Amino acid sequence: VQTDIPAVKDVLPFDVGAAAGRAQTLGEHSELLARHFDSLTPGNALEWDATEPREGEFTFAESDYLVDHALRNGMKVRGHTLAWHSQTPDWVFKDGDRDLTATPADKALLLKRLTDHIRAVMGRYKGKIGTWDVVNEVVDENRPDGMRRSPWFTITGYDFIRTAFRVARQVDPAARLVLNDYNTELPRKRRAVYDLVRRLRAEGVPIDAVGHQVHVNIEYPAAAEIEKTIELFAGLGVDQQVTELDVSVYTDFVSSYATVPAEVLAEQGHRYKEIFDVFRRQASHLSSVTLWGLADDDTWLSSFPITRLDPPLLFDDELQAKPAYWGVVDPA
Ligand code: XIL
């Protein structure tokens, strides 16, 4: 790991985090993590399928490893995530072989499971995990009510969000509670998330911050749209975090490079520069920015939306600084 280049966390006015990938025993990555970042997000280890694979059976080996590692290195930890439609075991939405439906009894059962899960998982890391993505990707801007039709919504309506935040607040009053979503840079998604957060906060639901995942590519969406989103939510008086930043080298879902051309990596560097220029301008509204990965050797984009080479982060697969890193650190 290079020691003769500036630490990313030293050149930015907000916490800078990185996500640790699936089943990642950090190894050499731990040096890169401790040197450049002051926050860690376990990318998978705190998902419901990892922590409570069967009802009442909790498995915390991987999450304990990552949380303890971060704390030993004086880092903050972001918890991800307590209620999501993905990476949630099937049993959560079933009663034996029967799928739960929108009856009062099934709704009560599902909300009790959510309550018990949050009390067990957040309770374990009380005082250790300072920020939680309490709910993730609950909005669907293509629906009149703006809500994704996951079992969470079809069975409980908005109550799973109300319950998740209220139980989270009860379990660890000091934790910052986040409603996290993607594509919030796009006008219609931005508006749908904004309306939901404004309405729930007006009811007294304790949403402390909005998380913008910011999974973008080298061209789209415009940096000005990202800035517009941060300015809009600033008007709500709610904190904001960038939670899963990465910059794909593709502008479509079908292309695939055998080797990414140097000029594309240079373009990615300029893109990181313009995005972090926005973050610096909006620093008073952002408490942290997290990259969704440490280095290009472990990124979810290598299998999403298709399997292909897609190096979206600041360090390459040899953990060396890329033009993307210099775009962040040396914006001159
Ligand atoms: C991804 C992980 O990085 C992958 O390892 C996993 O296989 C799929 O999920 N939005 C989210 C993250 O909130 O949880 C997802 O992370 C990426 C999209």
mmCIF file of N, CA and C and ligand atoms in Angstrom, residues 22 43-44 47 80 84 87 136-137 180 213 215 244 292 300, ligand 1:
data_model
loop_
_atom_site.group_PDB
_atom_site.id
_atom_site.type_symbol
_atom_site.label_atom_id
_atom_site.label_comp_id
_atom_site.label_asym_id
_atom_site.label_seq_id
_atom_site.Cartn_x
_atom_site.Cartn_y
_atom_site.Cartn_z
ATOM 1 N N ARG A 22 -18.064 -8.847 0.559
ATOM 2 C CA ARG A 22 -18.620 -10.090 1.103
ATOM 3 C C ARG A 22 -17.524 -10.970 1.689
ATOM 4 N N GLY A 43 -20.369 -4.407 3.905
ATOM 5 C CA GLY A 43 -21.224 -4.401 2.709
ATOM 6 C C GLY A 43 -22.327 -5.438 2.749
ATOM 7 N N ASN A 44 -22.091 -6.532 3.451
ATOM 8 C CA ASN A 44 -23.082 -7.612 3.516
ATOM 9 C C ASN A 44 -23.273 -8.188 4.919
ATOM 10 N N GLU A 47 -26.474 -7.530 6.809
ATOM 11 C CA GLU A 47 -27.781 -7.728 6.154
ATOM 12 C C GLU A 47 -28.528 -8.825 6.916
ATOM 13 N N HIS A 80 -25.462 -1.489 7.930
ATOM 14 C CA HIS A 80 -26.233 -1.565 6.676
ATOM 15 C C HIS A 80 -26.777 -2.972 6.543
ATOM 16 N N TRP A 84 -34.911 -4.170 4.355
ATOM 17 C CA TRP A 84 -34.674 -4.059 2.913
ATOM 18 C C TRP A 84 -35.407 -5.193 2.242
ATOM 19 N N GLN A 87 -31.753 -9.421 0.205
ATOM 20 C CA GLN A 87 -30.906 -10.057 1.217
ATOM 21 C C GLN A 87 -31.618 -10.220 2.550
ATOM 22 N N ASN A 136 -33.861 0.601 3.581
ATOM 23 C CA ASN A 136 -33.102 0.731 2.348
ATOM 24 C C ASN A 136 -34.010 0.512 1.145
ATOM 25 N N GLU A 137 -33.985 1.486 0.186
ATOM 26 C CA GLU A 137 -34.656 1.332 -1.115
ATOM 27 C C GLU A 137 -36.145 1.013 -1.001
ATOM 28 N N ASN A 180 -32.175 5.253 3.414
ATOM 29 C CA ASN A 180 -31.195 5.149 2.341
ATOM 30 C C ASN A 180 -31.855 4.750 1.026
ATOM 31 N N GLN A 213 -27.247 6.815 -2.165
ATOM 32 C CA GLN A 213 -26.265 5.791 -2.527
ATOM 33 C C GLN A 213 -25.258 6.325 -3.565
ATOM 34 N N HIS A 215 -24.749 5.596 -6.843
ATOM 35 C CA HIS A 215 -24.158 4.662 -7.807
ATOM 36 C C HIS A 215 -24.325 5.308 -9.176
ATOM 37 N N GLU A 244 -22.909 5.006 -0.839
ATOM 38 C CA GLU A 244 -22.432 3.854 -1.631
ATOM 39 C C GLU A 244 -21.792 4.312 -2.950
ATOM 40 N N TRP A 292 -18.417 2.631 -2.149
ATOM 41 C CA TRP A 292 -18.953 1.271 -2.015
ATOM 42 C C TRP A 292 -17.897 0.242 -2.407
ATOM 43 N N TRP A 300 -19.122 -4.736 -6.267
ATOM 44 C CA TRP A 300 -20.352 -5.455 -6.650
ATOM 45 C C TRP A 300 -20.621 -5.316 -8.134
HETATM 46 C C1 XIL B 1 -24.493 -5.133 -2.862
HETATM 47 C C2 XIL B 1 -23.237 -5.803 -2.302
HETATM 48 O O1 XIL B 1 -22.138 -4.917 -2.477
HETATM 49 C C3 XIL B 1 -22.999 -7.131 -3.004
HETATM 50 O O2 XIL B 1 -21.885 -7.782 -2.410
HETATM 51 C C4 XIL B 1 -24.233 -7.999 -2.869
HETATM 52 O O3 XIL B 1 -24.034 -9.196 -3.573
HETATM 53 C C5 XIL B 1 -25.452 -7.254 -3.426
HETATM 54 O O4 XIL B 1 -25.626 -6.004 -2.736
HETATM 55 N N1 XIL B 1 -27.625 -1.084 -2.923
HETATM 56 C C6 XIL B 1 -27.386 -1.455 -1.632
HETATM 57 C C7 XIL B 1 -26.303 -2.412 -1.305
HETATM 58 O O5 XIL B 1 -27.987 -0.908 -0.687
HETATM 59 O O6 XIL B 1 -26.667 -3.251 -0.199
HETATM 60 C C8 XIL B 1 -25.956 -3.298 -2.502
HETATM 61 O O7 XIL B 1 -24.741 -3.959 -2.146
HETATM 62 C C9 XIL B 1 -25.749 -2.424 -3.735
HETATM 63 C C10 XIL B 1 -26.997 -1.669 -4.070
#
